[in-house]
Amino acid sequence: MSRVVKIILALNLAALALLSFVYPQFMVGPGKLIPGHHALEADCFACHAPLTGASSARCITCHEPKDIGRLTTTGKPVLKPLTKTPFHQKLARQDCVACHSDHAGVKRFRQSGRFDHTLLPTGARSQCRDCHAPPRDRVHTDAIGQCSTCHSATAWRPATLKHDDYFVLDRDHNASCTTCHTRNDYTAYTCYGCHEHTPQNIRREHIEEGIRDFSNCVECHRSADEHDIRGRGGRGGRGGEGRGRGGDDD
């Protein structure tokens, strides 16, 4: 390659670099801005720091956390105040770009809908209903307790429940929820949906052992192993909470 060609290439590269700083919206803009940012179309450095990308520190010069959902960036009251946005005031650190993006080009490559719950103060991370509406589907109709019993903030789906704390679902007991919880109430259960024994036989067998209260099977039986009997001195019967219609293998 001749010296002249090298000089021409170097000058072209220098010109491109200069144009990227002078007219970044034309040279490196990945897509259109949202309507609310239209006035910043030609002012990339209003949001971006040179060579480092968008900066949360620049976001809050216009969007003060204390005003989000209440006031516009011009200080006027929001016509329809948003009820879910005030949680921005509780964030442990202001990392806007962890959730928000602009430019259509960026949205095509960045996965949306993932909120980093570590941004919240520790005490607020378990208060799901402060931000999320309670579920109304059939599975959750009578669900009680904390969401964290089945869900985590890092991976909401699939839901996971450590059922071994109640009853080990293995072998022949690898059943669906509605097999035992027939009323969609997970504090109550029945064993008689599958087992062929009758309450009379169960009563007789337990009376012989001196057991008169046998309505809550999992108080003693925590697995399919008929010899794995915890007794009333075991971990306790959280599965039926005294409401289940119990049963044991004949």
PDB file of C-alpha atoms in Angstrom:
ATOM      1  CA  MET A   1       0.000   0.000   0.000  1.00  0.00           C
ATOM      2  CA  SER A   2       1.450   3.350  -1.048  1.00  0.00           C
ATOM      3  CA  ARG A   3       2.019   6.188   1.345  1.00  0.00           C
ATOM      4  CA  VAL A   4      -0.601   8.324  -0.427  1.00  0.00           C
ATOM      5  CA  VAL A   5      -3.291   5.667   0.057  1.00  0.00           C
ATOM      6  CA  LYS A   6      -2.426   5.370   3.757  1.00  0.00           C
ATOM      7  CA  ILE A   7      -2.724   9.121   4.189  1.00  0.00           C
ATOM      8  CA  ILE A   8      -6.104   9.174   2.429  1.00  0.00           C
ATOM      9  CA  LEU A   9      -7.411   6.342   4.641  1.00  0.00           C
ATOM     10  CA  ALA A  10      -6.161   8.070   7.774  1.00  0.00           C
ATOM     11  CA  LEU A  11      -7.835  11.334   6.766  1.00  0.00           C
ATOM     12  CA  ASN A  12     -11.118   9.522   6.060  1.00  0.00           C
ATOM     13  CA  LEU A  13     -11.060   7.816   9.446  1.00  0.00           C
ATOM     14  CA  ALA A  14     -10.309  11.110  11.161  1.00  0.00           C
ATOM     15  CA  ALA A  15     -13.187  12.766   9.298  1.00  0.00           C
ATOM     16  CA  LEU A  16     -15.590   9.990  10.339  1.00  0.00           C
ATOM     17  CA  ALA A  17     -14.511  10.293  13.967  1.00  0.00           C
ATOM     18  CA  LEU A  18     -14.987  14.070  13.873  1.00  0.00           C
ATOM     19  CA  LEU A  19     -18.410  13.772  12.253  1.00  0.00           C
ATOM     20  CA  SER A  20     -19.464  11.245  14.913  1.00  0.00           C
ATOM     21  CA  PHE A  21     -18.844  13.861  17.585  1.00  0.00           C
ATOM     22  CA  VAL A  22     -20.313  16.797  15.669  1.00  0.00           C
ATOM     23  CA  TYR A  23     -23.354  14.984  14.230  1.00  0.00           C
ATOM     24  CA  PRO A  24     -23.743  11.818  16.334  1.00  0.00           C
ATOM     25  CA  GLN A  25     -27.485  11.612  15.622  1.00  0.00           C
ATOM     26  CA  PHE A  26     -26.723  10.955  11.965  1.00  0.00           C
ATOM     27  CA  MET A  27     -23.567   8.891  12.328  1.00  0.00           C
ATOM     28  CA  VAL A  28     -24.293   6.525  15.226  1.00  0.00           C
ATOM     29  CA  GLY A  29     -27.979   7.001  16.084  1.00  0.00           C
ATOM     30  CA  PRO A  30     -29.507   3.471  16.253  1.00  0.00           C
ATOM     31  CA  GLY A  31     -33.096   4.658  15.852  1.00  0.00           C
ATOM     32  CA  LYS A  32     -35.713   7.287  16.578  1.00  0.00           C
ATOM     33  CA  LEU A  33     -36.201   8.627  20.080  1.00  0.00           C
ATOM     34  CA  ILE A  34     -39.500   8.314  21.915  1.00  0.00           C
ATOM     35  CA  PRO A  35     -41.848  11.316  21.407  1.00  0.00           C
ATOM     36  CA  GLY A  36     -41.030  12.722  24.838  1.00  0.00           C
ATOM     37  CA  HIS A  37     -37.353  12.959  23.904  1.00  0.00           C
ATOM     38  CA  HIS A  38     -37.913  14.356  20.419  1.00  0.00           C
ATOM     39  CA  ALA A  39     -36.438  17.723  21.385  1.00  0.00           C
ATOM     40  CA  LEU A  40     -33.144  15.965  22.170  1.00  0.00           C
ATOM     41  CA  GLU A  41     -32.852  14.394  18.708  1.00  0.00           C
ATOM     42  CA  ALA A  42     -29.799  16.503  17.836  1.00  0.00           C
ATOM     43  CA  ASP A  43     -28.331  16.650  21.354  1.00  0.00           C
ATOM     44  CA  CYS A  44     -26.933  13.175  22.020  1.00  0.00           C
ATOM     45  CA  PHE A  45     -24.777  14.371  24.894  1.00  0.00           C
ATOM     46  CA  ALA A  46     -27.869  15.381  26.843  1.00  0.00           C
ATOM     47  CA  CYS A  47     -28.134  11.686  27.735  1.00  0.00           C
ATOM     48  CA  HIS A  48     -24.866  10.108  26.626  1.00  0.00           C
ATOM     49  CA  ALA A  49     -21.389  10.606  27.987  1.00  0.00           C
ATOM     50  CA  PRO A  50     -18.633  10.477  25.337  1.00  0.00           C
ATOM     51  CA  LEU A  51     -17.441   6.918  24.706  1.00  0.00           C
ATOM     52  CA  THR A  52     -19.337   5.506  27.724  1.00  0.00           C
ATOM     53  CA  GLY A  53     -22.974   5.473  26.625  1.00  0.00           C
ATOM     54  CA  ALA A  54     -26.126   6.630  28.404  1.00  0.00           C
ATOM     55  CA  SER A  55     -25.639   7.874  31.934  1.00  0.00           C
ATOM     56  CA  SER A  56     -28.213   7.604  34.732  1.00  0.00           C
ATOM     57  CA  ALA A  57     -26.761  10.766  36.235  1.00  0.00           C
ATOM     58  CA  ARG A  58     -27.904  12.641  33.128  1.00  0.00           C
ATOM     59  CA  CYS A  59     -31.376  11.091  33.272  1.00  0.00           C
ATOM     60  CA  ILE A  60     -32.116  12.515  36.704  1.00  0.00           C
ATOM     61  CA  THR A  61     -31.196  16.041  35.644  1.00  0.00           C
ATOM     62  CA  CYS A  62     -34.617  16.041  33.942  1.00  0.00           C
ATOM     63  CA  HIS A  63     -36.401  13.169  35.687  1.00  0.00           C
ATOM     64  CA  GLU A  64     -35.977  13.731  39.403  1.00  0.00           C
ATOM     65  CA  PRO A  65     -36.936  10.545  41.289  1.00  0.00           C
ATOM     66  CA  LYS A  66     -39.108  12.439  43.771  1.00  0.00           C
ATOM     67  CA  ASP A  67     -41.225  13.808  40.903  1.00  0.00           C
ATOM     68  CA  ILE A  68     -41.613  10.671  38.767  1.00  0.00           C
ATOM     69  CA  GLY A  69     -45.298   9.943  38.305  1.00  0.00           C
ATOM     70  CA  ARG A  70     -46.273  13.271  39.876  1.00  0.00           C
ATOM     71  CA  LEU A  71     -44.752  16.062  37.792  1.00  0.00           C
ATOM     72  CA  THR A  72     -43.634  16.370  34.185  1.00  0.00           C
ATOM     73  CA  THR A  73     -40.074  17.378  33.324  1.00  0.00           C
ATOM     74  CA  THR A  74     -41.351  20.953  33.002  1.00  0.00           C
ATOM     75  CA  GLY A  75     -42.740  20.893  36.544  1.00  0.00           C
ATOM     76  CA  LYS A  76     -46.412  20.605  35.602  1.00  0.00           C
ATOM     77  CA  PRO A  77     -48.642  18.105  37.450  1.00  0.00           C
ATOM     78  CA  VAL A  78     -49.222  14.818  35.640  1.00  0.00           C
ATOM     79  CA  LEU A  79     -52.843  14.785  34.466  1.00  0.00           C
ATOM     80  CA  LYS A  80     -53.289  11.132  35.406  1.00  0.00           C
ATOM     81  CA  PRO A  81     -50.900  10.419  38.288  1.00  0.00           C
ATOM     82  CA  LEU A  82     -49.379   6.970  37.973  1.00  0.00           C
ATOM     83  CA  THR A  83     -49.931   4.746  40.980  1.00  0.00           C
ATOM     84  CA  LYS A  84     -47.071   2.315  40.432  1.00  0.00           C
ATOM     85  CA  THR A  85     -44.178   4.687  39.745  1.00  0.00           C
ATOM     86  CA  PRO A  86     -43.641   6.149  43.258  1.00  0.00           C
ATOM     87  CA  PHE A  87     -41.472   3.122  44.067  1.00  0.00           C
ATOM     88  CA  HIS A  88     -38.689   5.017  42.256  1.00  0.00           C
ATOM     89  CA  GLN A  89     -38.279   7.062  45.432  1.00  0.00           C
ATOM     90  CA  LYS A  90     -37.444   3.871  47.368  1.00  0.00           C
ATOM     91  CA  LEU A  91     -34.681   2.654  45.077  1.00  0.00           C
ATOM     92  CA  ALA A  92     -31.397   2.005  46.843  1.00  0.00           C
ATOM     93  CA  ARG A  93     -29.515   3.448  43.879  1.00  0.00           C
ATOM     94  CA  GLN A  94     -30.612   5.320  40.787  1.00  0.00           C
ATOM     95  CA  ASP A  95     -29.702   3.091  37.845  1.00  0.00           C
ATOM     96  CA  CYS A  96     -32.173   4.253  35.198  1.00  0.00           C
ATOM     97  CA  VAL A  97     -30.623   2.397  32.269  1.00  0.00           C
ATOM     98  CA  ALA A  98     -31.000  -0.914  34.107  1.00  0.00           C
ATOM     99  CA  CYS A  99     -34.694  -0.792  33.131  1.00  0.00           C
ATOM    100  CA  HIS A 100     -35.174   2.014  30.621  1.00  0.00           C
ATOM    101  CA  SER A 101     -33.878   2.394  27.091  1.00  0.00           C
ATOM    102  CA  ASP A 102     -34.537   4.579  24.095  1.00  0.00           C
ATOM    103  CA  HIS A 103     -34.031   4.372  20.347  1.00  0.00           C
ATOM    104  CA  ALA A 104     -35.862   1.683  18.394  1.00  0.00           C
ATOM    105  CA  GLY A 105     -32.541   0.123  17.486  1.00  0.00           C
ATOM    106  CA  VAL A 106     -31.612  -0.532  21.111  1.00  0.00           C
ATOM    107  CA  LYS A 107     -35.015  -2.045  21.902  1.00  0.00           C
ATOM    108  CA  ARG A 108     -34.521  -4.663  19.230  1.00  0.00           C
ATOM    109  CA  PHE A 109     -31.451  -6.014  21.000  1.00  0.00           C
ATOM    110  CA  ARG A 110     -32.157  -5.371  24.669  1.00  0.00           C
ATOM    111  CA  GLN A 111     -34.531  -7.702  26.485  1.00  0.00           C
ATOM    112  CA  SER A 112     -37.200  -5.672  28.235  1.00  0.00           C
ATOM    113  CA  GLY A 113     -39.457  -6.439  31.161  1.00  0.00           C
ATOM    114  CA  ARG A 114     -36.674  -7.500  33.538  1.00  0.00           C
ATOM    115  CA  PHE A 115     -36.421  -5.396  36.664  1.00  0.00           C
ATOM    116  CA  ASP A 116     -33.374  -5.820  38.856  1.00  0.00           C
ATOM    117  CA  HIS A 117     -34.962  -6.149  42.296  1.00  0.00           C
ATOM    118  CA  THR A 118     -31.601  -5.633  43.990  1.00  0.00           C
ATOM    119  CA  LEU A 119     -32.152  -1.945  43.230  1.00  0.00           C
ATOM    120  CA  LEU A 120     -34.841  -1.978  45.926  1.00  0.00           C
ATOM    121  CA  PRO A 121     -34.052  -1.624  49.628  1.00  0.00           C
ATOM    122  CA  THR A 122     -33.877  -5.017  51.344  1.00  0.00           C
ATOM    123  CA  GLY A 123     -37.115  -4.479  53.257  1.00  0.00           C
ATOM    124  CA  ALA A 124     -39.072  -3.680  50.092  1.00  0.00           C
ATOM    125  CA  ARG A 125     -38.020  -6.721  48.048  1.00  0.00           C
ATOM    126  CA  SER A 126     -40.620  -9.002  49.632  1.00  0.00           C
ATOM    127  CA  GLN A 127     -43.486  -6.497  49.371  1.00  0.00           C
ATOM    128  CA  CYS A 128     -44.601  -7.641  45.918  1.00  0.00           C
ATOM    129  CA  ARG A 129     -48.073  -6.101  46.089  1.00  0.00           C
ATOM    130  CA  ASP A 130     -46.661  -2.624  46.553  1.00  0.00           C
ATOM    131  CA  CYS A 131     -45.994  -2.718  42.794  1.00  0.00           C
ATOM    132  CA  HIS A 132     -47.745  -5.796  41.414  1.00  0.00           C
ATOM    133  CA  ALA A 133     -51.496  -6.369  41.301  1.00  0.00           C
ATOM    134  CA  PRO A 134     -52.573  -9.604  43.018  1.00  0.00           C
ATOM    135  CA  PRO A 135     -53.073 -12.512  40.567  1.00  0.00           C
ATOM    136  CA  ARG A 136     -56.647 -13.415  39.676  1.00  0.00           C
ATOM    137  CA  ASP A 137     -56.156 -16.716  37.882  1.00  0.00           C
ATOM    138  CA  ARG A 138     -57.597 -19.993  39.144  1.00  0.00           C
ATOM    139  CA  VAL A 139     -54.319 -21.252  40.584  1.00  0.00           C
ATOM    140  CA  HIS A 140     -53.981 -18.260  42.914  1.00  0.00           C
ATOM    141  CA  THR A 141     -57.630 -17.840  43.901  1.00  0.00           C
ATOM    142  CA  ASP A 142     -57.150 -19.118  47.449  1.00  0.00           C
ATOM    143  CA  ALA A 143     -53.388 -18.882  47.673  1.00  0.00           C
ATOM    144  CA  ILE A 144     -52.153 -17.385  50.914  1.00  0.00           C
ATOM    145  CA  GLY A 145     -48.799 -16.346  52.301  1.00  0.00           C
ATOM    146  CA  GLN A 146     -45.778 -14.760  50.667  1.00  0.00           C
ATOM    147  CA  CYS A 147     -45.172 -14.823  46.910  1.00  0.00           C
ATOM    148  CA  SER A 148     -41.613 -15.918  47.685  1.00  0.00           C
ATOM    149  CA  THR A 149     -42.924 -19.322  48.790  1.00  0.00           C
ATOM    150  CA  CYS A 150     -43.194 -20.249  45.104  1.00  0.00           C
ATOM    151  CA  HIS A 151     -41.558 -17.390  43.194  1.00  0.00           C
ATOM    152  CA  SER A 152     -38.259 -15.550  43.213  1.00  0.00           C
ATOM    153  CA  ALA A 153     -37.426 -12.043  42.050  1.00  0.00           C
ATOM    154  CA  THR A 154     -34.611 -13.312  39.831  1.00  0.00           C
ATOM    155  CA  ALA A 155     -36.764 -15.800  37.891  1.00  0.00           C
ATOM    156  CA  TRP A 156     -40.496 -15.366  38.374  1.00  0.00           C
ATOM    157  CA  ARG A 157     -41.177 -18.287  36.043  1.00  0.00           C
ATOM    158  CA  PRO A 158     -41.210 -21.194  36.386  1.00  0.00           C
ATOM    159  CA  ALA A 159     -42.676 -21.105  39.882  1.00  0.00           C
ATOM    160  CA  THR A 160     -40.910 -23.341  42.351  1.00  0.00           C
ATOM    161  CA  LEU A 161     -42.274 -24.692  45.610  1.00  0.00           C
ATOM    162  CA  LYS A 162     -40.224 -26.851  47.954  1.00  0.00           C
ATOM    163  CA  HIS A 163     -42.995 -29.376  48.420  1.00  0.00           C
ATOM    164  CA  ASP A 164     -40.699 -31.701  50.388  1.00  0.00           C
ATOM    165  CA  ASP A 165     -41.321 -29.453  53.384  1.00  0.00           C
ATOM    166  CA  TYR A 166     -44.916 -30.699  53.277  1.00  0.00           C
ATOM    167  CA  PHE A 167     -44.889 -34.044  51.465  1.00  0.00           C
ATOM    168  CA  VAL A 168     -42.314 -35.650  49.193  1.00  0.00           C
ATOM    169  CA  LEU A 169     -43.754 -35.935  45.677  1.00  0.00           C
ATOM    170  CA  ASP A 170     -41.977 -39.004  44.377  1.00  0.00           C
ATOM    171  CA  ARG A 171     -42.853 -42.444  43.037  1.00  0.00           C
ATOM    172  CA  ASP A 172     -46.642 -42.834  42.937  1.00  0.00           C
ATOM    173  CA  HIS A 173     -47.169 -39.433  44.536  1.00  0.00           C
ATOM    174  CA  ASN A 174     -45.805 -37.426  41.610  1.00  0.00           C
ATOM    175  CA  ALA A 175     -49.224 -35.815  41.162  1.00  0.00           C
ATOM    176  CA  SER A 176     -50.559 -32.490  39.934  1.00  0.00           C
ATOM    177  CA  CYS A 177     -51.752 -29.862  42.404  1.00  0.00           C
ATOM    178  CA  THR A 178     -55.463 -30.472  41.832  1.00  0.00           C
ATOM    179  CA  THR A 179     -55.151 -34.197  42.533  1.00  0.00           C
ATOM    180  CA  CYS A 180     -54.821 -33.511  46.255  1.00  0.00           C
ATOM    181  CA  HIS A 181     -55.988 -29.900  46.521  1.00  0.00           C
ATOM    182  CA  THR A 182     -59.399 -30.410  44.949  1.00  0.00           C
ATOM    183  CA  ARG A 183     -60.950 -27.107  46.040  1.00  0.00           C
ATOM    184  CA  ASN A 184     -58.113 -24.922  44.769  1.00  0.00           C
ATOM    185  CA  ASP A 185     -57.315 -24.183  48.393  1.00  0.00           C
ATOM    186  CA  TYR A 186     -53.722 -25.144  49.101  1.00  0.00           C
ATOM    187  CA  THR A 187     -54.190 -25.115  52.866  1.00  0.00           C
ATOM    188  CA  ALA A 188     -56.530 -28.121  52.532  1.00  0.00           C
ATOM    189  CA  TYR A 189     -55.955 -31.467  50.839  1.00  0.00           C
ATOM    190  CA  THR A 190     -57.339 -34.987  50.533  1.00  0.00           C
ATOM    191  CA  CYS A 191     -55.639 -38.351  50.188  1.00  0.00           C
ATOM    192  CA  TYR A 192     -58.841 -40.237  49.359  1.00  0.00           C
ATOM    193  CA  GLY A 193     -58.860 -39.098  45.735  1.00  0.00           C
ATOM    194  CA  CYS A 194     -56.367 -41.847  44.845  1.00  0.00           C
ATOM    195  CA  HIS A 195     -56.204 -44.334  47.706  1.00  0.00           C
ATOM    196  CA  GLU A 196     -58.717 -47.158  47.834  1.00  0.00           C
ATOM    197  CA  HIS A 197     -58.905 -47.346  51.606  1.00  0.00           C
ATOM    198  CA  THR A 198     -61.923 -46.050  53.496  1.00  0.00           C
ATOM    199  CA  PRO A 199     -62.168 -43.771  56.526  1.00  0.00           C
ATOM    200  CA  GLN A 200     -63.459 -46.753  58.515  1.00  0.00           C
ATOM    201  CA  ASN A 201     -60.364 -48.834  57.747  1.00  0.00           C
ATOM    202  CA  ILE A 202     -58.080 -45.914  58.487  1.00  0.00           C
ATOM    203  CA  ARG A 203     -59.844 -45.312  61.788  1.00  0.00           C
ATOM    204  CA  ARG A 204     -59.543 -48.952  62.820  1.00  0.00           C
ATOM    205  CA  GLU A 205     -55.856 -49.143  61.940  1.00  0.00           C
ATOM    206  CA  HIS A 206     -54.971 -45.968  63.798  1.00  0.00           C
ATOM    207  CA  ILE A 207     -57.081 -46.771  66.858  1.00  0.00           C
ATOM    208  CA  GLU A 208     -55.092 -49.993  67.187  1.00  0.00           C
ATOM    209  CA  GLU A 209     -51.971 -47.833  67.440  1.00  0.00           C
ATOM    210  CA  GLY A 210     -53.606 -45.537  69.973  1.00  0.00           C
ATOM    211  CA  ILE A 211     -53.959 -42.691  67.467  1.00  0.00           C
ATOM    212  CA  ARG A 212     -57.351 -41.000  67.619  1.00  0.00           C
ATOM    213  CA  ASP A 213     -56.685 -37.842  65.615  1.00  0.00           C
ATOM    214  CA  PHE A 214     -55.782 -38.892  62.065  1.00  0.00           C
ATOM    215  CA  SER A 215     -57.417 -36.182  59.959  1.00  0.00           C
ATOM    216  CA  ASN A 216     -54.092 -34.597  58.997  1.00  0.00           C
ATOM    217  CA  CYS A 217     -52.084 -37.327  57.231  1.00  0.00           C
ATOM    218  CA  VAL A 218     -48.908 -35.343  56.636  1.00  0.00           C
ATOM    219  CA  GLU A 219     -48.538 -34.664  60.338  1.00  0.00           C
ATOM    220  CA  CYS A 220     -46.990 -38.132  60.451  1.00  0.00           C
ATOM    221  CA  HIS A 221     -46.625 -39.297  56.852  1.00  0.00           C
ATOM    222  CA  ARG A 222     -44.283 -37.119  54.786  1.00  0.00           C
ATOM    223  CA  SER A 223     -43.439 -39.471  51.921  1.00  0.00           C
ATOM    224  CA  ALA A 224     -44.572 -42.568  50.023  1.00  0.00           C
ATOM    225  CA  ASP A 225     -42.464 -44.739  52.325  1.00  0.00           C
ATOM    226  CA  GLU A 226     -44.976 -46.380  54.656  1.00  0.00           C
ATOM    227  CA  HIS A 227     -42.228 -46.910  57.228  1.00  0.00           C
ATOM    228  CA  ASP A 228     -41.260 -43.225  57.229  1.00  0.00           C
ATOM    229  CA  ILE A 229     -43.621 -42.191  60.009  1.00  0.00           C
ATOM    230  CA  ARG A 230     -42.548 -38.990  61.726  1.00  0.00           C
ATOM    231  CA  GLY A 231     -45.061 -39.149  64.542  1.00  0.00           C
ATOM    232  CA  ARG A 232     -46.488 -36.210  66.397  1.00  0.00           C
ATOM    233  CA  GLY A 233     -43.040 -35.341  67.601  1.00  0.00           C
ATOM    234  CA  GLY A 234     -41.902 -34.723  64.030  1.00  0.00           C
ATOM    235  CA  ARG A 235     -41.824 -31.483  62.068  1.00  0.00           C
ATOM    236  CA  GLY A 236     -45.563 -30.887  62.309  1.00  0.00           C
ATOM    237  CA  GLY A 237     -48.311 -31.043  59.732  1.00  0.00           C
ATOM    238  CA  ARG A 238     -48.253 -27.861  57.700  1.00  0.00           C
ATOM    239  CA  GLY A 239     -49.719 -29.475  54.588  1.00  0.00           C
ATOM    240  CA  GLY A 240     -53.328 -29.851  55.714  1.00  0.00           C
ATOM    241  CA  GLU A 241     -53.315 -27.466  58.660  1.00  0.00           C
ATOM    242  CA  GLY A 242     -55.955 -29.601  60.333  1.00  0.00           C
ATOM    243  CA  ARG A 243     -58.356 -29.159  57.454  1.00  0.00           C
ATOM    244  CA  GLY A 244     -57.375 -32.059  55.206  1.00  0.00           C
ATOM    245  CA  ARG A 245     -59.281 -35.308  54.941  1.00  0.00           C
ATOM    246  CA  GLY A 246     -56.466 -37.679  55.811  1.00  0.00           C
ATOM    247  CA  GLY A 247     -55.514 -41.159  54.779  1.00  0.00           C
ATOM    248  CA  ASP A 248     -52.707 -43.684  54.879  1.00  0.00           C
ATOM    249  CA  ASP A 249     -51.923 -46.861  53.011  1.00  0.00           C
ATOM    250  CA  ASP A 250     -53.801 -49.897  54.228  1.00  0.00           C
TER     251      ASP A 250
END
